[in-house]
mmCIF file of C-alpha atoms in Angstrom:
data_model
loop_
_atom_site.group_PDB
_atom_site.id
_atom_site.type_symbol
_atom_site.label_atom_id
_atom_site.label_comp_id
_atom_site.label_asym_id
_atom_site.label_seq_id
_atom_site.Cartn_x
_atom_site.Cartn_y
_atom_site.Cartn_z
ATOM 1 C CA MET A 1 99.140 226.085 -9.539
ATOM 2 C CA LYS A 2 102.920 225.571 -9.505
ATOM 3 C CA LEU A 3 103.469 229.335 -10.018
ATOM 4 C CA LEU A 4 101.122 230.124 -7.115
ATOM 5 C CA GLY A 5 103.075 227.668 -4.948
ATOM 6 C CA LEU A 6 106.376 229.352 -5.871
ATOM 7 C CA LEU A 7 104.901 232.804 -5.218
ATOM 8 C CA THR A 8 103.629 231.685 -1.813
ATOM 9 C CA LEU A 9 107.042 230.172 -1.048
ATOM 10 C CA PHE A 10 108.746 233.411 -2.095
ATOM 11 C CA LEU A 11 106.484 235.566 0.058
ATOM 12 C CA ALA A 12 107.118 233.318 3.055
ATOM 13 C CA PHE A 13 110.879 233.609 2.509
ATOM 14 C CA ASN A 14 110.652 237.337 1.780
ATOM 15 C CA ALA A 15 109.059 238.133 5.136
ATOM 16 C CA ASN A 16 112.389 237.489 6.856
ATOM 17 C CA ALA A 17 114.769 236.971 3.960
ATOM 18 C CA GLN A 18 117.922 237.470 5.945
ATOM 19 C CA LEU A 19 116.752 235.353 8.866
ATOM 20 C CA ASN A 20 115.348 232.407 6.924
ATOM 21 C CA GLY A 21 118.063 229.839 6.319
ATOM 22 C CA GLY A 22 120.594 232.461 5.304
ATOM 23 C CA MET A 23 118.699 233.453 2.150
ATOM 24 C CA VAL A 24 118.912 237.067 1.029
ATOM 25 C CA GLN A 25 116.864 238.929 -1.549
ATOM 26 C CA VAL A 26 118.987 240.197 -4.420
ATOM 27 C CA GLN A 27 118.774 241.879 -7.775
ATOM 28 C CA ARG A 28 121.136 240.270 -10.276
ATOM 29 C CA GLU A 29 122.058 241.564 -13.723
ATOM 30 C CA PHE A 30 123.116 239.103 -16.435
ATOM 31 C CA GLN A 31 123.550 238.985 -20.205
ATOM 32 C CA CYS A 32 122.091 236.475 -22.581
ATOM 33 C CA ALA A 33 123.130 236.362 -26.236
ATOM 34 C CA SER A 34 122.054 234.556 -29.383
ATOM 35 C CA ILE A 35 125.381 234.206 -31.224
ATOM 36 C CA ASN A 36 125.099 233.694 -35.005
ATOM 37 C CA ASN A 37 121.285 233.695 -34.610
ATOM 38 C CA LYS A 38 121.445 230.445 -32.601
ATOM 39 C CA TYR A 39 119.223 229.516 -29.674
ATOM 40 C CA ALA A 40 120.808 230.000 -26.219
ATOM 41 C CA GLU A 41 119.668 229.603 -22.609
ATOM 42 C CA CYS A 42 120.901 231.620 -19.622
ATOM 43 C CA TYR A 43 120.098 230.854 -15.983
ATOM 44 C CA THR A 44 119.597 233.387 -13.180
ATOM 45 C CA GLY A 45 121.376 231.246 -10.566
ATOM 46 C CA LEU A 46 118.799 232.208 -7.920
ATOM 47 C CA GLU A 47 117.107 229.592 -5.753
ATOM 48 C CA VAL A 48 113.764 231.442 -5.769
ATOM 49 C CA ASN A 49 112.915 233.907 -8.571
ATOM 50 C CA GLN A 50 110.476 236.719 -8.038
ATOM 51 C CA GLN A 51 110.835 238.581 -11.300
ATOM 52 C CA VAL A 52 112.968 238.476 -14.463
ATOM 53 C CA TYR A 53 112.831 241.167 -17.118
ATOM 54 C CA LEU A 54 114.817 242.647 -20.010
ATOM 55 C CA THR A 55 116.493 245.891 -19.011
ATOM 56 C CA ARG A 56 118.751 246.791 -21.987
ATOM 57 C CA GLN A 57 119.009 245.511 -25.557
ATOM 58 C CA LEU A 58 122.604 245.178 -26.802
ATOM 59 C CA SER A 59 122.030 243.784 -30.315
ATOM 60 C CA LYS A 60 120.941 245.406 -33.541
ATOM 61 C CA ALA A 61 118.577 242.457 -33.950
ATOM 62 C CA SER A 62 115.325 243.050 -32.101
ATOM 63 C CA CYS A 63 114.575 241.459 -28.726
ATOM 64 C CA ILE A 64 110.831 240.857 -28.518
ATOM 65 C CA ASN A 65 109.326 238.834 -25.678
ATOM 66 C CA GLY A 66 107.700 235.696 -27.050
ATOM 67 C CA GLN A 67 109.548 235.938 -30.373
ATOM 68 C CA SER A 68 113.290 236.425 -29.950
ATOM 69 C CA PHE A 69 113.433 235.865 -26.183
ATOM 70 C CA ASN A 70 111.386 234.043 -23.550
ATOM 71 C CA ILE A 71 111.499 233.977 -19.766
ATOM 72 C CA TRP A 72 110.957 230.579 -18.174
ATOM 73 C CA GLY A 73 111.172 230.722 -14.369
ATOM 74 C CA ASP A 74 114.911 230.696 -13.619
ATOM 75 C CA LYS A 75 116.122 230.956 -17.221
ATOM 76 C CA VAL A 76 115.950 233.174 -20.275
ATOM 77 C CA SER A 77 116.130 231.807 -23.802
ATOM 78 C CA VAL A 78 117.208 233.959 -26.748
ATOM 79 C CA GLN A 79 117.347 233.397 -30.509
ATOM 80 C CA HIS A 80 117.406 235.256 -33.860
ATOM 81 C CA GLY A 81 120.424 237.389 -32.820
ATOM 82 C CA CYS A 82 118.846 238.882 -29.685
ATOM 83 C CA ARG A 83 121.522 239.961 -27.194
ATOM 84 C CA ALA A 84 120.407 241.769 -24.033
ATOM 85 C CA VAL A 85 120.947 242.486 -20.364
ATOM 86 C CA PHE A 86 118.332 241.023 -18.024
ATOM 87 C CA ILE A 87 117.551 241.659 -14.368
ATOM 88 C CA ALA A 88 116.506 238.849 -12.035
ATOM 89 C CA ARG A 89 115.118 239.513 -8.555
ATOM 90 C CA GLY A 90 114.782 236.726 -6.046
ATOM 91 C CA LEU A 91 116.350 234.814 -3.177
ATOM 92 C CA THR A 92 119.723 233.137 -2.901
ATOM 93 C CA ARG A 93 121.988 231.633 -0.282
ATOM 94 C CA TYR A 94 124.999 232.525 -2.436
ATOM 95 C CA PRO A 95 125.005 236.231 -3.333
ATOM 96 C CA GLN A 96 127.613 237.256 -5.886
ATOM 97 C CA PRO A 97 129.798 240.348 -5.410
ATOM 98 C CA SER A 98 127.953 242.054 -8.281
ATOM 99 C CA ASP A 99 124.493 241.370 -6.773
ATOM 100 C CA GLN A 100 122.533 244.250 -5.325
ATOM 101 C CA ILE A 101 121.212 243.163 -1.927
ATOM 102 C CA ILE A 102 117.585 244.196 -1.484
ATOM 103 C CA GLN A 103 116.964 244.725 2.175
ATOM 104 C CA THR A 104 113.483 244.129 3.477
ATOM 105 C CA PRO A 105 112.536 246.315 6.434
ATOM 106 C CA GLN A 106 111.986 244.275 9.552
ATOM 107 C CA THR A 107 110.211 244.863 12.840
ATOM 108 C CA VAL A 108 111.319 243.114 16.020
ATOM 109 C CA ARG A 109 110.029 243.160 19.590
ATOM 110 C CA ILE A 110 112.379 243.234 22.560
ATOM 111 C CA ARG A 111 111.330 242.739 26.167
ATOM 112 C CA CYS A 112 113.766 244.514 28.456
ATOM 113 C CA GLU A 113 113.540 244.651 32.255
ATOM 114 C CA SER A 114 115.293 246.588 34.992
ATOM 115 C CA GLN A 115 115.160 244.201 37.979
ATOM 116 C CA LYS A 116 115.326 245.756 41.473
ATOM 117 C CA GLN A 117 115.994 249.210 39.948
ATOM 118 C CA ASN A 118 119.265 247.914 38.396
ATOM 119 C CA PRO A 119 120.216 248.930 34.851
ATOM 120 C CA SER A 120 119.886 246.364 32.090
ATOM 121 C CA SER A 121 120.743 246.351 28.370
ATOM 122 C CA CYS A 122 118.943 244.239 25.796
ATOM 123 C CA ARG A 123 120.368 243.522 22.323
ATOM 124 C CA ILE A 124 118.380 244.647 19.270
ATOM 125 C CA PRO A 125 118.685 241.810 16.687
ATOM 126 C CA LEU A 126 119.003 244.073 13.616
ATOM 127 C CA ASN A 127 122.031 245.202 11.626
ATOM 128 C CA ARG A 128 120.763 248.764 11.230
ATOM 129 C CA VAL A 129 118.174 250.293 13.593
ATOM 130 C CA HIS A 130 115.976 253.144 12.315
ATOM 131 C CA ASN A 131 113.805 253.701 15.354
ATOM 132 C CA VAL A 132 112.706 252.164 18.634
ATOM 133 C CA TYR A 133 109.543 252.880 20.570
ATOM 134 C CA LEU A 134 107.891 251.597 23.712
ATOM 135 C CA GLU A 135 105.030 249.285 22.815
ATOM 136 C CA GLN A 136 103.818 248.135 26.250
ATOM 137 C CA GLN A 137 104.938 248.929 29.763
ATOM 138 C CA HIS A 138 104.888 245.935 32.162
ATOM 139 C CA SER A 139 106.137 247.637 35.345
ATOM 140 C CA LYS A 140 104.519 249.903 37.915
ATOM 141 C CA SER A 141 107.683 252.036 37.668
ATOM 142 C CA ALA A 142 107.504 254.581 34.868
ATOM 143 C CA CYS A 143 109.266 253.975 31.557
ATOM 144 C CA ILE A 144 110.240 257.405 30.289
ATOM 145 C CA GLU A 145 112.439 257.856 27.228
ATOM 146 C CA GLY A 146 115.673 259.624 28.112
ATOM 147 C CA SER A 147 115.128 258.965 31.824
ATOM 148 C CA THR A 148 114.412 255.297 32.600
ATOM 149 C CA TYR A 149 114.991 253.977 29.092
ATOM 150 C CA ARG A 150 117.055 254.884 26.048
ATOM 151 C CA TYR A 151 118.332 253.104 22.967
ATOM 152 C CA ASP A 152 121.276 253.213 20.616
ATOM 153 C CA SER A 153 122.114 251.367 17.394
ATOM 154 C CA GLN A 154 122.482 247.979 19.146
ATOM 155 C CA TYR A 155 120.744 248.005 22.547
ATOM 156 C CA VAL A 156 117.744 249.145 24.556
ATOM 157 C CA HIS A 157 118.913 250.304 27.995
ATOM 158 C CA VAL A 158 116.495 250.369 30.956
ATOM 159 C CA THR A 159 116.900 251.427 34.571
ATOM 160 C CA GLY A 160 114.839 252.493 37.593
ATOM 161 C CA GLY A 161 112.553 249.441 37.504
ATOM 162 C CA CYS A 162 111.323 250.048 33.942
ATOM 163 C CA ARG A 163 110.078 246.790 32.389
ATOM 164 C CA ALA A 164 108.590 246.962 28.908
ATOM 165 C CA THR A 165 108.283 245.566 25.416
ATOM 166 C CA PHE A 166 109.923 247.736 22.768
ATOM 167 C CA VAL A 167 109.525 247.666 18.997
ATOM 168 C CA ALA A 168 112.527 248.287 16.750
ATOM 169 C CA ASN A 169 112.394 248.907 13.008
ATOM 170 C CA GLY A 170 115.331 248.543 10.657
ATOM 171 C CA TYR A 171 117.321 246.055 8.570
#
């Protein structure tokens, strides 16, 4: 039940990772080593973990899940000489320089209106825009791409009385 609660929490955060309290989804690589065959624990440092897995064994001693290493939520434990590199994917408010940021595509809607035929520009709240399309026209005046509306990497621009809702996809 606790795991299902964490998974639900992660999915809720993941929907808008960069907009939800400053949390970003990252992939973090870390090493964990059993020195002199002793038990050791290593933490991911992520606030919400999605997945942790072994990616590369560094020791001559074997690293076998359930025997010489175990994954417990936000930590990995190793023993019997296992030394390996692990990958953790999840959410954090404090990304490290070595973290790989995993960007989740986002879709936003922007209502932009040209009042009294005057031009207007409406900000697209994304860092990187892939495409923009007209979702619903609200005006009697035509909204025609390249004529009464256009977009660039930061704004939707309307003119000629075009009033519409636009959809932008990006990161």
